[in-house]
Coordinates of C-alpha atoms in Angstrom, one line a residue:
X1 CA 11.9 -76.9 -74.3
X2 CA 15.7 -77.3 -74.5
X3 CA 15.4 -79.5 -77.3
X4 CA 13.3 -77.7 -79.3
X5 CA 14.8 -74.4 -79.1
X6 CA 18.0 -76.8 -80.0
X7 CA 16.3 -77.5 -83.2
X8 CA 14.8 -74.4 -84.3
X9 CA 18.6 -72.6 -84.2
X10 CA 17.3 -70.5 -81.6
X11 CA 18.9 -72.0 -78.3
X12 CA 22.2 -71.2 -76.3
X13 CA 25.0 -72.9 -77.4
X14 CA 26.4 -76.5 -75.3
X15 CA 29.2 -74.2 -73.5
X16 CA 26.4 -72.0 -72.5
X17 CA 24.6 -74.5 -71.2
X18 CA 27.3 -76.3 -69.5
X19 CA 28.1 -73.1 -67.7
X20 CA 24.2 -72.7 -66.6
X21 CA 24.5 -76.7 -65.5
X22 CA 27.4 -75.6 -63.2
X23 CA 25.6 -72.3 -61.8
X24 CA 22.3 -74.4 -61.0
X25 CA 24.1 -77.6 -59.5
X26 CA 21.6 -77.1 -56.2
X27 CA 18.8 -77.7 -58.2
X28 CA 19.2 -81.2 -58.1
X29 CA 19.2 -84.6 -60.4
X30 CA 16.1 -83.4 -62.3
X31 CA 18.8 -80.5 -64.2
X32 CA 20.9 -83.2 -65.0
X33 CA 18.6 -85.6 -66.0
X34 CA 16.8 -83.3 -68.6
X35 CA 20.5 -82.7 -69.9
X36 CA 21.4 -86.4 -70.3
X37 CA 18.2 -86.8 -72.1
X38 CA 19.1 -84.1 -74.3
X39 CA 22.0 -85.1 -75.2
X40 CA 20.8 -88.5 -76.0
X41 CA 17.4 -87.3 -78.1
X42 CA 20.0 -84.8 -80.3
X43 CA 22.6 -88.0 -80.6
X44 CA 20.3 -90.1 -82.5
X45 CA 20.1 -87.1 -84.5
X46 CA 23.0 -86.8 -85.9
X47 CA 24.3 -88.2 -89.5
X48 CA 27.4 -87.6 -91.7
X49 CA 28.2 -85.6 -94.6
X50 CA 27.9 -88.7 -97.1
X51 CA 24.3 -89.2 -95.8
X52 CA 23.0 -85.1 -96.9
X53 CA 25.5 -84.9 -99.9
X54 CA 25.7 -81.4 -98.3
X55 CA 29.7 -81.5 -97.4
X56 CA 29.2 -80.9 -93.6
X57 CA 27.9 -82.3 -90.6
X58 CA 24.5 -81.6 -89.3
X59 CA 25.4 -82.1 -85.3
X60 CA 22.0 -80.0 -84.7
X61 CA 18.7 -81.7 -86.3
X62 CA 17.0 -84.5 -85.5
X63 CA 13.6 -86.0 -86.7
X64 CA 12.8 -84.7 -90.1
X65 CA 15.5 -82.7 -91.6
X66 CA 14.7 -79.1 -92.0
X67 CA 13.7 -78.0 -95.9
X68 CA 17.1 -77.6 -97.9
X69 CA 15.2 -75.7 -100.5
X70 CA 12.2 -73.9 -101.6
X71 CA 10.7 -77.0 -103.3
X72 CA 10.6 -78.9 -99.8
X73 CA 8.2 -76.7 -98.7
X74 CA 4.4 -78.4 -98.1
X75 CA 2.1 -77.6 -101.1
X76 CA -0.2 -75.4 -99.0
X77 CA 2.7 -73.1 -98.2
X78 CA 4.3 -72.8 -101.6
X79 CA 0.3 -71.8 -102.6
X80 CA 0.2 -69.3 -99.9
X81 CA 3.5 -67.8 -101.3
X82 CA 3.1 -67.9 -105.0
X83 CA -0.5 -66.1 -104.5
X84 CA 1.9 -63.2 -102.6
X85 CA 3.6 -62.8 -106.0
X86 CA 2.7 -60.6 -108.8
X87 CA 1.0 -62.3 -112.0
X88 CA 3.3 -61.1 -114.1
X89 CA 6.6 -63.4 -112.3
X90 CA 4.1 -66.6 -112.3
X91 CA 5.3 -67.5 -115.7
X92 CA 9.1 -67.5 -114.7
X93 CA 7.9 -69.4 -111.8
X94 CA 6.5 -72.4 -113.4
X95 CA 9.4 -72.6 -114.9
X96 CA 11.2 -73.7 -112.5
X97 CA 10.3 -76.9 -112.0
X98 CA 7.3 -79.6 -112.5
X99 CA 6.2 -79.3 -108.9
X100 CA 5.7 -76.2 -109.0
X101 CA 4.1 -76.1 -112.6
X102 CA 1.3 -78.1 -111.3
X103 CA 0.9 -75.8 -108.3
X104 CA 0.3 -73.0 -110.1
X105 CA -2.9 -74.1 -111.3
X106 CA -4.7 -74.1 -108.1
X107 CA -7.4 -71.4 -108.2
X108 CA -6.8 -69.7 -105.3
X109 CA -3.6 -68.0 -106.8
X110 CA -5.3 -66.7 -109.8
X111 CA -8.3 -66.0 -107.5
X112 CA -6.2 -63.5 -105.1
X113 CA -4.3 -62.0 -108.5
X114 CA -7.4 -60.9 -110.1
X115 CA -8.8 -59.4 -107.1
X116 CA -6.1 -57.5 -105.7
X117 CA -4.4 -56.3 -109.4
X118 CA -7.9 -55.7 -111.3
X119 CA -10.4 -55.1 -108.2
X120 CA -12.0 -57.6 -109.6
X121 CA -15.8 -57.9 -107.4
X122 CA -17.1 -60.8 -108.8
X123 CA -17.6 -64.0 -106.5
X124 CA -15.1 -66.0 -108.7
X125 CA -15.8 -69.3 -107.6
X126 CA -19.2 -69.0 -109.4
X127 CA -17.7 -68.1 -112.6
X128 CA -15.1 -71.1 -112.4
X129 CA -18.2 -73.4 -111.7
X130 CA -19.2 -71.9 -114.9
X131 CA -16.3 -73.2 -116.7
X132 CA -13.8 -70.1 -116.8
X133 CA -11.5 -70.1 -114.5
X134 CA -9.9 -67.5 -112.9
X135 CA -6.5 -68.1 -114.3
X136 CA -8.1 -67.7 -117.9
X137 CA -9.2 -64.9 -116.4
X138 CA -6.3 -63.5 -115.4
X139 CA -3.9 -64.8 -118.5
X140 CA -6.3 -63.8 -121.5
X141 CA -8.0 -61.1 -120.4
X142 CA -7.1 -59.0 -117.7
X143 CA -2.9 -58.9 -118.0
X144 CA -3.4 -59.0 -121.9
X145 CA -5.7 -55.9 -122.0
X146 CA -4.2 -53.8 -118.4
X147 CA -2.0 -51.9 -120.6
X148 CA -5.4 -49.7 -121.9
X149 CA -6.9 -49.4 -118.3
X150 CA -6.8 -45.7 -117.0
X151 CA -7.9 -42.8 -118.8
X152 CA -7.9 -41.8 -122.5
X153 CA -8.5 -38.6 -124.9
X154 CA -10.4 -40.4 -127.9
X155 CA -9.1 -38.1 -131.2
X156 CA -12.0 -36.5 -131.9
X157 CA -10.7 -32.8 -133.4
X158 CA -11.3 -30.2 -131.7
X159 CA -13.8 -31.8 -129.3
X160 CA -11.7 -34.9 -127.6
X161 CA -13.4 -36.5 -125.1
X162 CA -12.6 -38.9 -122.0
X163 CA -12.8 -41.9 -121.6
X164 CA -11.9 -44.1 -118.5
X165 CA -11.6 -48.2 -119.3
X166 CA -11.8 -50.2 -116.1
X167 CA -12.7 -53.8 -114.8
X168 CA -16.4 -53.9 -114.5
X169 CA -17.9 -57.2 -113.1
X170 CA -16.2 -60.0 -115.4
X171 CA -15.9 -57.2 -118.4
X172 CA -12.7 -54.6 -119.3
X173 CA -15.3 -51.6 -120.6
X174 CA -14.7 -48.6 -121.5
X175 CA -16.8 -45.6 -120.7
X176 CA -17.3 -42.8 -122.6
X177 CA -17.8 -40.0 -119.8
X178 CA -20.1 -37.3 -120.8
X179 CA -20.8 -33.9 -119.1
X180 CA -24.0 -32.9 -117.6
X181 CA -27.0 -31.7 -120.0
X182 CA -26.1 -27.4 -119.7
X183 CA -26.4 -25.5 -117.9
X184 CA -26.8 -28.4 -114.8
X185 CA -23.0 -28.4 -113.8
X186 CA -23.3 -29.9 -110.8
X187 CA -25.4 -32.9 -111.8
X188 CA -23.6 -35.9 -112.2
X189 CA -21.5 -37.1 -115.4
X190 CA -23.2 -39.5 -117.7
X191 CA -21.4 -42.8 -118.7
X192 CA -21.8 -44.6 -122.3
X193 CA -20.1 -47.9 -123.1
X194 CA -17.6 -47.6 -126.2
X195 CA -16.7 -51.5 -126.2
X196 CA -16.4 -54.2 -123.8
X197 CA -14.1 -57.6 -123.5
X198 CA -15.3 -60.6 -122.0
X199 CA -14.5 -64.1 -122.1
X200 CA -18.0 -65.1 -121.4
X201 CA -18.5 -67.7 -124.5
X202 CA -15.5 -68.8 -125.4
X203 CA -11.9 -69.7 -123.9
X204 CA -10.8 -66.2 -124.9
X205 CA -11.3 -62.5 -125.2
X206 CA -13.8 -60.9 -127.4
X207 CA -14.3 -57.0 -128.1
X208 CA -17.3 -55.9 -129.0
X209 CA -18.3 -52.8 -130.3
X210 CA -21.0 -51.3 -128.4
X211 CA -21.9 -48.1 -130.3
X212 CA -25.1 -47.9 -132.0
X213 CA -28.7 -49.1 -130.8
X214 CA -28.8 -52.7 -132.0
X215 CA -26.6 -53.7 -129.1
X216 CA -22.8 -55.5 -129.2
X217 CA -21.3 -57.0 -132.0
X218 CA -18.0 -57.6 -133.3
X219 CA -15.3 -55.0 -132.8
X220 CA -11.4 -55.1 -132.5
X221 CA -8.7 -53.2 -130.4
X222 CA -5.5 -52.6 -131.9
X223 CA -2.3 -51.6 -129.6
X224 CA -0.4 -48.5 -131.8
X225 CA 2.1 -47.5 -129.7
X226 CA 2.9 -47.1 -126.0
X227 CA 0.1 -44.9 -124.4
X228 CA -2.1 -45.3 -127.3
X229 CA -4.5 -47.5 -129.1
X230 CA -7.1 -47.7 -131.3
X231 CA -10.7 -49.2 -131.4
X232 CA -12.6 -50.6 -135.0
X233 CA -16.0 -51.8 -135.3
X234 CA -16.4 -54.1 -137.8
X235 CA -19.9 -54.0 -138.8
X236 CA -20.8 -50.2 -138.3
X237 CA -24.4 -51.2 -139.8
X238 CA -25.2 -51.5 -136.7
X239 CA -24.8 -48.2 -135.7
X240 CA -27.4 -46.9 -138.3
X241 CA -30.9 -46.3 -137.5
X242 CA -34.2 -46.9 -140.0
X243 CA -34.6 -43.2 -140.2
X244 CA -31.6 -42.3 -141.4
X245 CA -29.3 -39.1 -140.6
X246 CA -32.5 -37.2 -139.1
X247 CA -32.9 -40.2 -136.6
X248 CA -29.6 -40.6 -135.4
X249 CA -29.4 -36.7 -135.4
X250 CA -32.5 -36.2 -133.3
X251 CA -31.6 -39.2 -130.8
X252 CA -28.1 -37.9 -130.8
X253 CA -29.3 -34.2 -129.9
X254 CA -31.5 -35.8 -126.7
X255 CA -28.7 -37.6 -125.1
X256 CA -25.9 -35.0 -125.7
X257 CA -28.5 -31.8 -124.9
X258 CA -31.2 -33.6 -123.1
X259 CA -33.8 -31.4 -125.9
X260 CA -34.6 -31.2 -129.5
X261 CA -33.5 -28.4 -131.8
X262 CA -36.9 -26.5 -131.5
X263 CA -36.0 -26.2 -128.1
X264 CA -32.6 -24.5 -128.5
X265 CA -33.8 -20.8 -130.2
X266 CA -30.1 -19.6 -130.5
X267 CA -29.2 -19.9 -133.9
X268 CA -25.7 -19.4 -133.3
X269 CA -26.3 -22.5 -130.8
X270 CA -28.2 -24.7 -133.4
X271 CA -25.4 -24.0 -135.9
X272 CA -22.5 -25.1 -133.5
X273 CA -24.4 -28.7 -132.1
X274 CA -25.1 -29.7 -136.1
X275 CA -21.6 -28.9 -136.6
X276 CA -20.5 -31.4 -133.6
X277 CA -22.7 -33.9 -134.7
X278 CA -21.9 -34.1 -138.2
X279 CA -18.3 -34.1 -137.3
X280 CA -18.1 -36.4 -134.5
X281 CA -20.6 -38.9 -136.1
X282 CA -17.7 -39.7 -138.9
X283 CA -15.6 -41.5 -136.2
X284 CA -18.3 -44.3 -135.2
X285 CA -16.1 -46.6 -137.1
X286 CA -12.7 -46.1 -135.8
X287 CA -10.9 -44.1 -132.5
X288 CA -7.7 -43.8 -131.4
X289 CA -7.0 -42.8 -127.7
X290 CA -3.9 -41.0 -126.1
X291 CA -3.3 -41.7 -122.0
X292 CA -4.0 -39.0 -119.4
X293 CA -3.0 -38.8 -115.8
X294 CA -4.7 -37.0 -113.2
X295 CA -2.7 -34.5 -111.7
X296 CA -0.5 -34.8 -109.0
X297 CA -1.5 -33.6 -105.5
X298 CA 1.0 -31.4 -103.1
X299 CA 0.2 -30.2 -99.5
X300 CA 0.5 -26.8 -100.4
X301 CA -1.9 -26.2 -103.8
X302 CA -5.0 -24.2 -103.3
X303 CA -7.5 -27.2 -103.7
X304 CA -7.8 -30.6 -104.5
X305 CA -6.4 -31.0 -108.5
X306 CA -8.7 -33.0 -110.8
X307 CA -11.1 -33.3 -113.7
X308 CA -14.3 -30.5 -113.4
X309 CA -17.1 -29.5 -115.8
X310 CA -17.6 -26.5 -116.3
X311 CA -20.0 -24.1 -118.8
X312 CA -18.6 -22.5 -121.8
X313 CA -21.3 -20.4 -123.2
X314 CA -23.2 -21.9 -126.4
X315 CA -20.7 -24.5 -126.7
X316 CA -22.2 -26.1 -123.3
X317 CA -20.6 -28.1 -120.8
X318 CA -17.0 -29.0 -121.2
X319 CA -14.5 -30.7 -118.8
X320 CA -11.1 -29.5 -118.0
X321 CA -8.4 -30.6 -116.1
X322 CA -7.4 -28.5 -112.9
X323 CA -3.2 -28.7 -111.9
X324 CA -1.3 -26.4 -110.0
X325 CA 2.5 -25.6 -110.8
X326 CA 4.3 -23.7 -108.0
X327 CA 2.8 -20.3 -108.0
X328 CA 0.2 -21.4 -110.7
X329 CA -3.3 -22.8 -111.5
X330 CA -3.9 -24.2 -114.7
X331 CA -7.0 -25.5 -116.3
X332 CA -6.5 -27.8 -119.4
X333 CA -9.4 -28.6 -121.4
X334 CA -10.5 -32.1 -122.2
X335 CA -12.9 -31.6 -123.9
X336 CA -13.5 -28.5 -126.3
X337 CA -15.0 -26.7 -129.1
X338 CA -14.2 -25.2 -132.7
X339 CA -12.8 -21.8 -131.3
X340 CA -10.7 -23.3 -128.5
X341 CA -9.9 -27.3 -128.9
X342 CA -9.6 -29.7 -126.6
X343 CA -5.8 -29.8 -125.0
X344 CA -5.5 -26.6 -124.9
X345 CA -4.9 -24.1 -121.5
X346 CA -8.3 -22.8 -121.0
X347 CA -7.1 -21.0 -117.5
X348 CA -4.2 -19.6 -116.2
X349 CA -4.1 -18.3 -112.7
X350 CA -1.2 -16.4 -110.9
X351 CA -2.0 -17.7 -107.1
X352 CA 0.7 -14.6 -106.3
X353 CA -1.8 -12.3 -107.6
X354 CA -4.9 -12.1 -104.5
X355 CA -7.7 -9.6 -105.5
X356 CA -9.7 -8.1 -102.2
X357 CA -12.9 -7.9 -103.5
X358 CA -15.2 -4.9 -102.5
X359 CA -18.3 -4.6 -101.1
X360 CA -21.4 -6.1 -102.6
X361 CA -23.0 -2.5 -104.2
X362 CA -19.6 -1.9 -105.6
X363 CA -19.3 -5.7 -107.3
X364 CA -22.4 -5.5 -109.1
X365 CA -20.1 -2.6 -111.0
X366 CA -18.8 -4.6 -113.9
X367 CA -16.3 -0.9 -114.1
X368 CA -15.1 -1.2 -110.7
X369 CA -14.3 -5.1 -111.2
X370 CA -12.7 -4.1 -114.0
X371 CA -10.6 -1.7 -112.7
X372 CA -9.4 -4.2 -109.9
X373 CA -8.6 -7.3 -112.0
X374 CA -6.6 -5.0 -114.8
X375 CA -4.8 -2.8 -112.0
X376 CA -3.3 -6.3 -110.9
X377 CA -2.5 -6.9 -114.8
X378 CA -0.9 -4.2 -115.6
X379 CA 1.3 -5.0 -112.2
X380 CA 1.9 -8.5 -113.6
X381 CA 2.8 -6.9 -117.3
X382 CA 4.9 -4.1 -115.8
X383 CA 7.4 -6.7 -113.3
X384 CA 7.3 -8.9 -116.8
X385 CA 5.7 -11.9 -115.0
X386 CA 8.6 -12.5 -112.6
X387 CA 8.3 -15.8 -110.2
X388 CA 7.6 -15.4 -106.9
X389 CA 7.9 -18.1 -103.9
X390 CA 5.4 -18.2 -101.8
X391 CA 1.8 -19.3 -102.1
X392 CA -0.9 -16.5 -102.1
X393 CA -2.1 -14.7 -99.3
X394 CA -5.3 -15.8 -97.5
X395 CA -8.8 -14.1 -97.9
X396 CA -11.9 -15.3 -95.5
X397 CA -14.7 -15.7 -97.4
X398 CA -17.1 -13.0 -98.4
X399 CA -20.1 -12.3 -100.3
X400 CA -19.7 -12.8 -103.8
X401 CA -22.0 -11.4 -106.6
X402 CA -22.0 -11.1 -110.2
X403 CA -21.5 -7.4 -112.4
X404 CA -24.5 -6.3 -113.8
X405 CA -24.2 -7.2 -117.6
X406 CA -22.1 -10.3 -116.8
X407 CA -23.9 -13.5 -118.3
X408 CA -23.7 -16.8 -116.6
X409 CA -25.4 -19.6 -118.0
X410 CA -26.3 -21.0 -114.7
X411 CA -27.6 -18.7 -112.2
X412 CA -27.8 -21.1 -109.2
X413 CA -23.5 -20.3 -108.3
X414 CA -22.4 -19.7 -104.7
X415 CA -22.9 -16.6 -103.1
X416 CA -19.9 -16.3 -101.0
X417 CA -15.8 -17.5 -101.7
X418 CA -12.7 -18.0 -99.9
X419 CA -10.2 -16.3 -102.4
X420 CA -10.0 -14.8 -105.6
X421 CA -7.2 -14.3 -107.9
X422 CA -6.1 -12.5 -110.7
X423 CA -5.7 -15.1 -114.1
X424 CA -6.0 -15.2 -117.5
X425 CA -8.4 -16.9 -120.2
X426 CA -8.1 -18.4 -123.2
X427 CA -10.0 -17.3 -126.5
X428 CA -10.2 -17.8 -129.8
X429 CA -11.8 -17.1 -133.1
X430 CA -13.6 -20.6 -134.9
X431 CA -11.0 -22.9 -136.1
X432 CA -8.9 -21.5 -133.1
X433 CA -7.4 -18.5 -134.9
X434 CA -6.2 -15.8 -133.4
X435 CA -6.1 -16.9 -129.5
X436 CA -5.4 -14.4 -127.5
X437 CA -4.9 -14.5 -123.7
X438 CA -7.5 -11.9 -121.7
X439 CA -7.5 -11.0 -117.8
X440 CA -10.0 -12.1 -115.8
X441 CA -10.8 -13.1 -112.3
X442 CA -10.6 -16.8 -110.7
X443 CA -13.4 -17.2 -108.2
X444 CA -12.6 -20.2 -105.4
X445 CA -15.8 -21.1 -103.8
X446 CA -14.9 -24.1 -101.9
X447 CA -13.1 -27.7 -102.4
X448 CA -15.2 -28.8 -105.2
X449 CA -16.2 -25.9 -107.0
X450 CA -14.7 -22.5 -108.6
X451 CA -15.7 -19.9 -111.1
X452 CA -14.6 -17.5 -113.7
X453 CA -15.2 -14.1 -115.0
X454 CA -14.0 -14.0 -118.4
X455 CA -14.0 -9.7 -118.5
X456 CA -13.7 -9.6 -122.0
X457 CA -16.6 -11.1 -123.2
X458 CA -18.7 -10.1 -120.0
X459 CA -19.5 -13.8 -119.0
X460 CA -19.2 -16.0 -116.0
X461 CA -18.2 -20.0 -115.9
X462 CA -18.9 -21.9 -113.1
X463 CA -17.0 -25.0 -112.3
X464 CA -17.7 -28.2 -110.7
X465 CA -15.8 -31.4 -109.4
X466 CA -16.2 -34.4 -111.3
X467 CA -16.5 -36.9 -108.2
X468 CA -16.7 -40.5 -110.1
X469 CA -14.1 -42.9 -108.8
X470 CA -11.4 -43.0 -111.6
X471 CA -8.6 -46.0 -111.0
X472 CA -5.4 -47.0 -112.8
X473 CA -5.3 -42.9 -113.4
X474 CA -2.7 -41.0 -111.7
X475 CA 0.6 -40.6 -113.1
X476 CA 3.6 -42.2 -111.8
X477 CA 5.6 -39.1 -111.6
X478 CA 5.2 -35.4 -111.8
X479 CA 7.3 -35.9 -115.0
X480 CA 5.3 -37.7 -117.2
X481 CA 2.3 -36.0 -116.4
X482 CA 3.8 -32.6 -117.0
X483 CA 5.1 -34.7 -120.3
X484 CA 1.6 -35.4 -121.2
X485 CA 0.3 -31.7 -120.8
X486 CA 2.8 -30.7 -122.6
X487 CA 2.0 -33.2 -125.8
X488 CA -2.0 -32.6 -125.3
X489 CA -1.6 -28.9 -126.8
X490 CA 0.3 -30.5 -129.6
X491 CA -2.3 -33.1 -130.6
X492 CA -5.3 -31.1 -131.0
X493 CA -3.3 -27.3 -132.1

């Protein structure tokens, strides 16, 4: 045991010893014996400085000298280390030396990269028995292409959009998310693929378009600038049906209303979806996408921030993004409509400003709300919006009911809350002229869902968490996501 702790470095020194020798003389021959022995294993040991080309002498090692460098090290363990390392240093690695250029094509390092960068779910081995291997994988498809993973506002006008591009089996796709058919708010969001890139027949990445109903074909990405980029499709025949326009408008109106136009007796409703489609349709042959972030999360905001759909009259189901700033919750919209466009602050709500609701007889009072909600803004008006610290006070919850005379386009919304709170909303006339800012009240139900009363125009939203697992999303930094709020109103004003 003395001799190898000797070796290792981790022993006492010889005086140490020599001084434990002299305390344990009355333990006989054996002591010494083991000493003399040592001494004579570690003697062969030694060598001069001429023999290492080190400049010293190694009085400490014997059998095989201890690795003098990084390249000494046994194959398996530089494997082990190098598939510790990001992807990205694996190039500066191989240049190092030979050795370790030919290392770095063992599987197993590429293997680990993709799964533990990308998520990658796939049982890799079978798709390297298949001729791609996962250091193709890694090298031509997944670190070219991670700069457009994460979440994206496509430039669709007033209407935007979100998209969320992720790793998906051996495919980077990116999903279109679209909102429930209205009024179901709470039903899951529905998913379309834009385009995909694969490498599954060839030795490198191919985009394919996959708009249209004739299934992929050839399409191109196109980096423009840092946080953006841009998607072409290259043969937009494809996209075209044998009807023509009454086709696509008709299969167009079932997925994004889940009815046909007979079914919709609103005029004012009809007018506003043939306006979407005939607008939105002209971008089937190129988009161009600007990054979002999902907002930050601090111990003290009232809820859980994120991405919720929520109704918006005859314009239907929209998605906005919920955010709280100190004493403030704001709702951004991701999606919008011609009167107020996507990127703009739908909601505003002062979390200083609690409003103790009354009893149930006197709620059903659209008068007596009133009076409530505007005595708190005319409060807010007369102390000229000063900030206050604090967070809001707390309310139990308590039966909740709409005004008489306030139309909510789903009916099926919770019938008690935790906390309400005096806010503002966002309206507009079409083409989003003269927006004006009108009081209303901000409903919390619970975690995933909260509710407006817009007083002005007598009408009721209902909100509801958008629960789809959404990576490579949140920002880096409170600053850059406040950064992006901030641009969002200017790409869509």
């Amino acid at each position: 045991m003395a001799v190898c702790a000797r070796l290792c470095g981790v022993g006492q020194s010889r005086r140490c010893r020599r001084r434990q020798r002299h305390n344990q003389q009355d333990q006989g021959s054996d002591s010494d014996m083991d000493e003399e022995e040592e001494e004579r294993i570690v003697g062969k040991g030694r060598f001069d400085a001429g023999a290492c080309g080190g400049g010293f002498l190694d009085r400490t090692s014997t059998g095989p000298p201890h690795p003098q460098s990084l390249a000494e090290l046994p194959p398996e363990l530089l494997v082990e280390i190098f598939s510790l390392l990001p992807g990205t240093t694996l190039s500066n690695v191989a240049l190092v030396c030979k050795k370790f250029r030919q290392l770095l094509k063992t599987e197993t390092i590429w293997r680990r990269r993709c799964i533990e960068e990308f998520g990658m779910k796939e049982d890799l081995r079978k798709v390297e028995a298949g001729g791609v291997t996962s250091q193709d994988l890694y090298v031509k498809l997944l670190h070219p292409y991670r700069h457009i993973l994460g979440l994206w506002q496509p430039d669709i006008g007033p209407y935007g959009g979100l998209l969320n591009v992720v790793v998906d089996g051996l495919f980077i796709i990116g999903w279109m998310y679209l909102p429930p058919h209205d009024p179901r708010v709470e039903d899951p969001m529905r998913r379309r693929p834009l385009f995909r890139i694969h490498m599954m027949e060839s030795n490198k990445a191919t985009v394919e378009c996959m708009y249209g109903h004739k299934g992929p074909h050839k399409g191109d990405i196109q980096t423009v600038k840092k946080d953006e980029f841009s998607t072409k499709c290259n043969q937009t025949d494809h996209h075209r049906m044998p009807g023509g326009r009454q086709e696509e408008f008709r299969t167009w109106l079932e997925e994004e209303w889940g009815r046909t136009l007979e079914e919709i007796f609103h005029e004012h409703m009809q007018e506003l979806i043939l306006m979407k489609f005939i607008y939105t349709s002209q971008y089937d042959n190129c988009l161009t996408y600007r990054r979002i972030y999902l907002p930050p999360a601090k111990p003290s905001d009232l809820l859980q921030p994120g991405l919720f759909k929520g109704t918006y009259g005859s314009h239907g189901l929209e998605i906005v993004m919920l955010s709280f700033h100190g004493t403030s919750a704001r709702a951004t919209k991701l999606t919008g409509d011609p009167n107020v466009p996507a990127g703009q602050l739908t909601l505003d709500v002062n979390l200083c400003r609690p409003v103790v609701l009354p009893d149930l007889e006197q709620q059903c009072n659209i008068e007596e709300l009133s009076r409530l909600v505007m005595g708190v803004h005319e409060e807010v008006q007369r102390e000229q919006e000063q900030k206050e610290n604090g967070t809001s006070a707390t309310v139990r919850c308590a039966p909740f009911v709409l005004p008489m005379g306030v139309m909510a386009r789903n009916e099926e919304y919770p019938r008690t809350c935790r906390k309400c709170f005096y806010g503002t909303g966002l309206i507009a006339g079409h083409g989003f002229t003269s927006p004006e800012r009108t009081p209303g009240l901000f409903v919390l139900f619970d975690k995933d869902r909260f509710g407006f009363i817009w007083l002005e125009l007598k009408s009721f939203s209902l909100y509801s968490r958008l629960t789809d697992t959404l990576p490579h999303a949140h920002a880096p930094n409170l600053e850059r996501f406040e950064a992006m709020l901030r641009n969002m109103q200017s790409w869509t004003s």
